[in-house]
Amino acid sequence: MSHKEHISASDESNSASTAISELDVRSNPESLLDYLANREEIPDKRLYDEKTDAQSFSSVEAISKGHVYTTYVENERGSAALSVKNHLKNPVAFQNLHRFSKTLLSSQASIPINIPFARCDPPPRVRLSETRKTAWLQDLANDNICLSELSKKIPHGVWGKDIIQLVLDFRVPLPRAIWFIRCAGTNEIRSFFKKYPNSASKDWVLLWTDVIGDFLLNFFTNHLGDDVQAFSSNFIYVNRLFGRLLIEKLIIPSFFISKVISLIPNLPMHVYPLIITFLDYFSVTIFRDTSIIKNCVAGLLPFLLIMYESPSIDLELKRSVLNKAADFLYRLASVNWAGFFFFEEWEVLYPILSIIWKPNKSHNSLLSILNDLNIRAICLVDASASPIRFMRTLSSFKPFLSAHSFAKKLLHYSFTEIIAFFFRWSIYSKSQIPEHRFCIFLSILQFYNVTPNLATNLVLNSLFQISSVSNEESFMVAQLLNCLSLNGYFMFSGYIARLAAMGYLRESMLMADSMDVQRQIILHLPLFQISQQVRSKLNYILARGSYIIDYDQCCSYIEQFRKSPSSFAFKKGESFSIIVYTLLQTFSVCENSIYINFMVLFYIYHYCMLKEFFDCVIYTLSKPHIRYSVLLLFVKAFPNIVMDKQVIDHIRLSKPESLIEGYLLHEIKHLYQLDFDFSLKTPEDESLCREMQDLLGSDSFSTGPFGEDFKPYKALNSLFEDFFKADDDDSNFALTNSLIIMKKHLALTENYSCFTSYIADRITVEQANYSVFITKLLELYGNNVFTIGDLWTITNRLSETYEEGMKGHIVDIFMSAIFVDERNLKMVHLFNCLLWDARKLSIGLEFLKFLIQHCSKSELNLKCIWNILRSLDFHEIIWVVPEKELLRRIMEKYLSFPFHGMINENLIKQILELDEFVAQMYAAWLTTLTREELGDVSEDVMENILMAGFIEKGFHSWYVICLGLPNTLKIFQRVLLYSVNRNLGLPSHFLSFLSTITEHIVHKRPDEVFIIKFKESLQNLFHILKEQVLGAEDENDSLTARLRCFSQLVLQFHNYLDRDESVESLRTLSTKNYVYKNQSLFDLMAFIIDNVKSQPLYEDETSICFNAWTTIECGSFSSNLPEALKEFNPRKAGLEISIW
């Protein structure tokens, strides 16, 4: 090839210099274009030249191995740099270049391509030694070395997280880094599909996403040891690299963000600020897609809550993370609030958002708007009006966090029915401890601002429906009435008036059997707190039934309590009235003892004397010498205490007078998620040591380890050893208090959790008396020194350390320690804590399942398992006891129902007549029966039972019982088809229940035959409703209920229906006067239309990503533009793929 056929470096320099100099004199882009097209001094040379490249490109070798164009000059990028640079110093030329470049490039980009792009294989990879690979990477990072030269020796074996790490280490310029990643990735795609020929493109894209995840996990974990400046530089480069990969569509945004979120559980918490900053860098990408925002919100918030609740994280780090997260989530919500729209999860996410957004008023205002939108949507479309929804929500409800949010969802439900339901739930349900049930009931009454007269009448309506009552239930009723009375929602004078109106105060009626239920309740009422006039009438009713309340025995109880508070117990079946009087009198005479004050407050709260408890707490907080008793109670008795607003206000005003009080107040703020301005600086060991030494002689704290040679870990170790040796309650109280303080101290300064594992291992080895050891462990858990996670870890280690035969023995000790005499309030409190953690944390259910699985099935253990199961819902019961034989044995032993008869329709009807709160137990029992035993309980039977009367009573029980049958889905599908075929001409209260059935069907995925029939029936229903709406003038409750039900069916089944057709049906109905005038119905339809309508169709993002990897273009353009402009094609320059 002669030198005449090529452009020399000097010729190219002169050509560029001539072209650029014309910028000085050309006044418009058109004249410049004409000049460039007509000049003949130095011919342009096309990148693709027929004479020099055609033969080699079309050869077999080029097709099989790829082709690289011939290089015309030594330095492709810098040959004309000096000439261009000199001319650009002229300000006129620079301004003209700025003006003309956009027009020139736009003209070039608009020219149609009339020569199709040829497909070309990527450059092959070669095996290089480490030295040559390093040299090649250094050349890759050098802009002066052309990629066409590097493409001949792309190193083999560089992929996975290594390729990203290498371009980071060598600081490869981003365009060249993308080129290298694309080269390696395209070859990897070919290898992948040779190895897995049946794979889909999505499989490789997911594999590539895992590569990114591996790199990021390694990057955030291992780069923290670098100095700040070095890590900052690395962090910026990584952000920009992934940003470029997103622009090039080599990463799917949703996959990428989801992968980053999924890394959070595997990263240490001190990396969270970097993760949030990393996500914030890609916020523009996140803004565009509502589903990505949802992933961010649902993924981040649970971990932020874990971080907020963790005592072992530095306060400054915690504050930094929460502030960053709050700002990041606020920006997401401000730009695209639809990403914060959750139907199922809002009850869980709202409290977490409220924690991190409350400090900022603007954030809090947006939270209020989002909450109202979510609650409104839930009210519109959710089946929250039924007891089924109540039971599902209340099982893990925190009244002090979201009572207001929960109450707002009941707005459309009859408040007469709400109070009737909560009255029964507060007495009979076991899904929450009584204190929480009462607090929830009070929060509902407060939200609705119910007047005392109305509340009294509604409660009395439920009270007089009780036909029989056990001593335990009458005790609970008295507790509830006392709580409502002291909070202003029940008047005993109204109770007397109702008794008189019903004729029960006549002499002939006072001796009737029907009065025995009322006498059993009155016997437990604290009559000494009621007015004299009402008290005398209630005492007369008791006297006529030979009942008497002996308050003289209270003196004996008070004396016993003062001598030994921890072992004190009321006799079994004692009157609630006696208990209240005893505890209030004891509190009035125990001012000087922190321990006795602590225990009496503990007892008062346990017996649901909520108003009395909060009054006593406020009084105690004002007494400096006994204030520790309240602070310790709040810290150690968590989570059993629900904070009262007045108590929170008093705690806000409390100023810590010592470091120990500061620790306790800070822990209270953390445990109860209180919003008050109190911060605690990281303390010094010497400060704590001096304070503890000042408490020498106190019966509230153990000060032994706080001597001159005080070391935190050594002191904690010593406290643990002393606790496991102590055998008296006073010492246990002081030691657990000191352990709480040391735990907080180490949580603020060191990693406490690691040390607890060390202590657990050491004590596990040293202890020989398992019974004492396990009892002590449970005491540490009950006093909030150990968490359920610590308990679970230690139990596993115990079972792994000793032989298999000992595992059952160790678990039996746990069971016997948990289930003791119900009069031992400390163990009852421990049992409640376990149940609370089981409902709140998955690890809690894991722990209960482990105990049930490995314990011996003795009478005592079976009774304990029964007490556990009756506090769980249906799904939790099935999960913790997967062995059907054991579950059946327990249920048939303790359920108060004769199971020895035939299992048929009559049996199901008898079960449905029982209390709705135990229906889940019977449903769990049904899962243990064989199909032969359930042969007489068919779909027809269950459908007939439901359809027999359409009465509201029994809906919840029927639903739960169906869950225990093997043909649940078929039963629900039959009921739904029956209802639709009858044009929803059913009672309105049944239609609201129907949405619960529909929810289950959609969740379990309906069968195809049902869907075909359902579509046809729904279409017929639409035409009938359309005619009825046209003829309706006055408001019709039945028609409104049917329209609402039809709309909800469209929403729930929209994935199985023709969306456009469904939306058009709703639009047709919503335009009618009848619907338009009914604001709530119109809002529902508008909301469903907006959520069901078809979204714009976009190309599948997986295909886009895969094509970005595999589509490699080469070719030339045919146009009137000069070749120099043709080669500067932004469609190529942006991606830099013309190198092939």
mmCIF file of N, CA, C and O in Angstrom, residues 347-348 351 390-399 401-402 425 431-432 436 440 835-841 871 873 876:
data_model
loop_
_atom_site.group_PDB
_atom_site.id
_atom_site.type_symbol
_atom_site.label_atom_id
_atom_site.label_comp_id
_atom_site.label_asym_id
_atom_site.label_seq_id
_atom_site.Cartn_x
_atom_site.Cartn_y
_atom_site.Cartn_z
ATOM 1 N N GLU A 347 -49.340 -0.184 57.641
ATOM 2 C CA GLU A 347 -49.410 -0.225 59.106
ATOM 3 C C GLU A 347 -48.036 -0.476 59.711
ATOM 4 O O GLU A 347 -47.747 -0.046 60.834
ATOM 5 N N VAL A 348 -47.167 -1.197 58.976
ATOM 6 C CA VAL A 348 -45.817 -1.480 59.462
ATOM 7 C C VAL A 348 -44.869 -0.338 59.128
ATOM 8 O O VAL A 348 -44.028 0.051 59.955
ATOM 9 N N PRO A 351 -45.185 3.694 61.190
ATOM 10 C CA PRO A 351 -44.481 4.051 62.427
ATOM 11 C C PRO A 351 -42.993 4.308 62.220
ATOM 12 O O PRO A 351 -42.421 5.170 62.882
ATOM 13 N N PHE A 390 -59.794 -7.197 61.713
ATOM 14 C CA PHE A 390 -59.414 -6.811 63.068
ATOM 15 C C PHE A 390 -58.466 -7.837 63.680
ATOM 16 O O PHE A 390 -57.428 -7.508 64.230
ATOM 17 N N MET A 391 -58.853 -9.099 63.574
ATOM 18 C CA MET A 391 -58.045 -10.144 64.191
ATOM 19 C C MET A 391 -56.653 -10.203 63.580
ATOM 20 O O MET A 391 -55.660 -10.420 64.270
ATOM 21 N N ARG A 392 -56.589 -10.006 62.275
ATOM 22 C CA ARG A 392 -55.303 -10.067 61.587
ATOM 23 C C ARG A 392 -54.405 -8.900 61.996
ATOM 24 O O ARG A 392 -53.208 -9.040 62.179
ATOM 25 N N THR A 393 -54.987 -7.729 62.148
ATOM 26 C CA THR A 393 -54.213 -6.534 62.465
ATOM 27 C C THR A 393 -53.862 -6.457 63.946
ATOM 28 O O THR A 393 -52.746 -6.116 64.325
ATOM 29 N N LEU A 394 -54.822 -6.781 64.787
ATOM 30 C CA LEU A 394 -54.630 -6.617 66.223
ATOM 31 C C LEU A 394 -53.639 -7.598 66.815
ATOM 32 O O LEU A 394 -53.131 -7.383 67.909
ATOM 33 N N SER A 395 -53.353 -8.684 66.099
ATOM 34 C CA SER A 395 -52.475 -9.701 66.662
ATOM 35 C C SER A 395 -51.083 -9.162 66.946
ATOM 36 O O SER A 395 -50.419 -9.602 67.879
ATOM 37 N N SER A 396 -50.619 -8.181 66.169
ATOM 38 C CA SER A 396 -49.282 -7.621 66.386
ATOM 39 C C SER A 396 -49.328 -6.104 66.466
ATOM 40 O O SER A 396 -48.387 -5.425 66.083
ATOM 41 N N PHE A 397 -50.411 -5.572 66.989
ATOM 42 C CA PHE A 397 -50.628 -4.128 67.001
ATOM 43 C C PHE A 397 -49.928 -3.479 68.186
ATOM 44 O O PHE A 397 -49.971 -3.999 69.299
ATOM 45 N N LYS A 398 -49.243 -2.365 67.955
ATOM 46 C CA LYS A 398 -48.607 -1.602 69.034
ATOM 47 C C LYS A 398 -49.454 -0.371 69.316
ATOM 48 O O LYS A 398 -49.410 0.595 68.556
ATOM 49 N N PRO A 399 -50.217 -0.365 70.384
ATOM 50 C CA PRO A 399 -51.146 0.747 70.600
ATOM 51 C C PRO A 399 -50.466 2.088 70.780
ATOM 52 O O PRO A 399 -51.006 3.113 70.415
ATOM 53 N N LEU A 401 -47.920 3.153 69.216
ATOM 54 C CA LEU A 401 -47.275 3.635 67.996
ATOM 55 C C LEU A 401 -48.271 4.122 66.954
ATOM 56 O O LEU A 401 -48.071 5.133 66.321
ATOM 57 N N SER A 402 -49.343 3.370 66.751
ATOM 58 C CA SER A 402 -50.193 3.680 65.605
ATOM 59 C C SER A 402 -51.677 3.509 65.890
ATOM 60 O O SER A 402 -52.423 3.081 65.035
ATOM 61 N N TRP A 425 -63.624 -8.690 72.311
ATOM 62 C CA TRP A 425 -62.202 -8.967 72.064
ATOM 63 C C TRP A 425 -61.361 -8.720 73.320
ATOM 64 O O TRP A 425 -60.453 -9.491 73.626
ATOM 65 N N SER A 431 -54.919 -12.897 71.934
ATOM 66 C CA SER A 431 -53.902 -12.497 70.970
ATOM 67 C C SER A 431 -53.031 -11.357 71.472
ATOM 68 O O SER A 431 -51.992 -11.094 70.896
ATOM 69 N N GLN A 432 -53.450 -10.672 72.525
ATOM 70 C CA GLN A 432 -52.653 -9.622 73.133
ATOM 71 C C GLN A 432 -52.770 -9.756 74.647
ATOM 72 O O GLN A 432 -53.731 -10.335 75.148
ATOM 73 N N HIS A 436 -52.672 -4.361 76.876
ATOM 74 C CA HIS A 436 -52.687 -3.817 75.517
ATOM 75 C C HIS A 436 -54.090 -3.824 74.934
ATOM 76 O O HIS A 436 -54.474 -2.900 74.215
ATOM 77 N N ILE A 440 -55.924 -0.441 73.589
ATOM 78 C CA ILE A 440 -56.441 -0.325 72.230
ATOM 79 C C ILE A 440 -57.910 0.089 72.261
ATOM 80 O O ILE A 440 -58.352 0.953 71.490
ATOM 81 N N LEU A 835 -44.322 -14.366 74.166
ATOM 82 C CA LEU A 835 -45.404 -14.334 73.192
ATOM 83 C C LEU A 835 -45.351 -13.062 72.354
ATOM 84 O O LEU A 835 -45.620 -13.069 71.152
ATOM 85 N N TRP A 836 -45.010 -11.947 73.015
ATOM 86 C CA TRP A 836 -44.899 -10.681 72.278
ATOM 87 C C TRP A 836 -43.819 -10.778 71.213
ATOM 88 O O TRP A 836 -44.011 -10.400 70.056
ATOM 89 N N ASP A 837 -42.645 -11.310 71.604
ATOM 90 C CA ASP A 837 -41.556 -11.453 70.640
ATOM 91 C C ASP A 837 -41.904 -12.448 69.543
ATOM 92 O O ASP A 837 -41.471 -12.300 68.397
ATOM 93 N N ALA A 838 -42.669 -13.474 69.908
ATOM 94 C CA ALA A 838 -43.070 -14.462 68.903
ATOM 95 C C ALA A 838 -43.953 -13.827 67.839
ATOM 96 O O ALA A 838 -43.864 -14.162 66.654
ATOM 97 N N ARG A 839 -44.812 -12.883 68.249
ATOM 98 C CA ARG A 839 -45.694 -12.218 67.276
ATOM 99 C C ARG A 839 -44.966 -11.137 66.496
ATOM 100 O O ARG A 839 -45.339 -10.810 65.376
ATOM 101 N N LYS A 840 -43.920 -10.584 67.111
ATOM 102 C CA LYS A 840 -43.247 -9.426 66.516
ATOM 103 C C LYS A 840 -42.037 -9.822 65.674
ATOM 104 O O LYS A 840 -41.752 -9.193 64.651
ATOM 105 N N LEU A 841 -41.315 -10.859 66.089
ATOM 106 C CA LEU A 841 -40.071 -11.237 65.437
ATOM 107 C C LEU A 841 -40.139 -12.686 64.963
ATOM 108 O O LEU A 841 -40.636 -13.555 65.679
ATOM 109 N N SER A 871 -52.660 -18.323 72.166
ATOM 110 C CA SER A 871 -52.314 -16.910 72.005
ATOM 111 C C SER A 871 -51.923 -16.574 70.568
ATOM 112 O O SER A 871 -51.665 -15.419 70.257
ATOM 113 N N ASP A 873 -52.470 -16.985 66.151
ATOM 114 C CA ASP A 873 -53.544 -17.124 65.178
ATOM 115 C C ASP A 873 -53.368 -18.423 64.395
ATOM 116 O O ASP A 873 -52.416 -19.180 64.610
ATOM 117 N N GLU A 876 -50.001 -19.068 62.502
ATOM 118 C CA GLU A 876 -48.881 -19.241 63.429
ATOM 119 C C GLU A 876 -48.943 -20.593 64.129
ATOM 120 O O GLU A 876 -47.919 -21.232 64.370
#
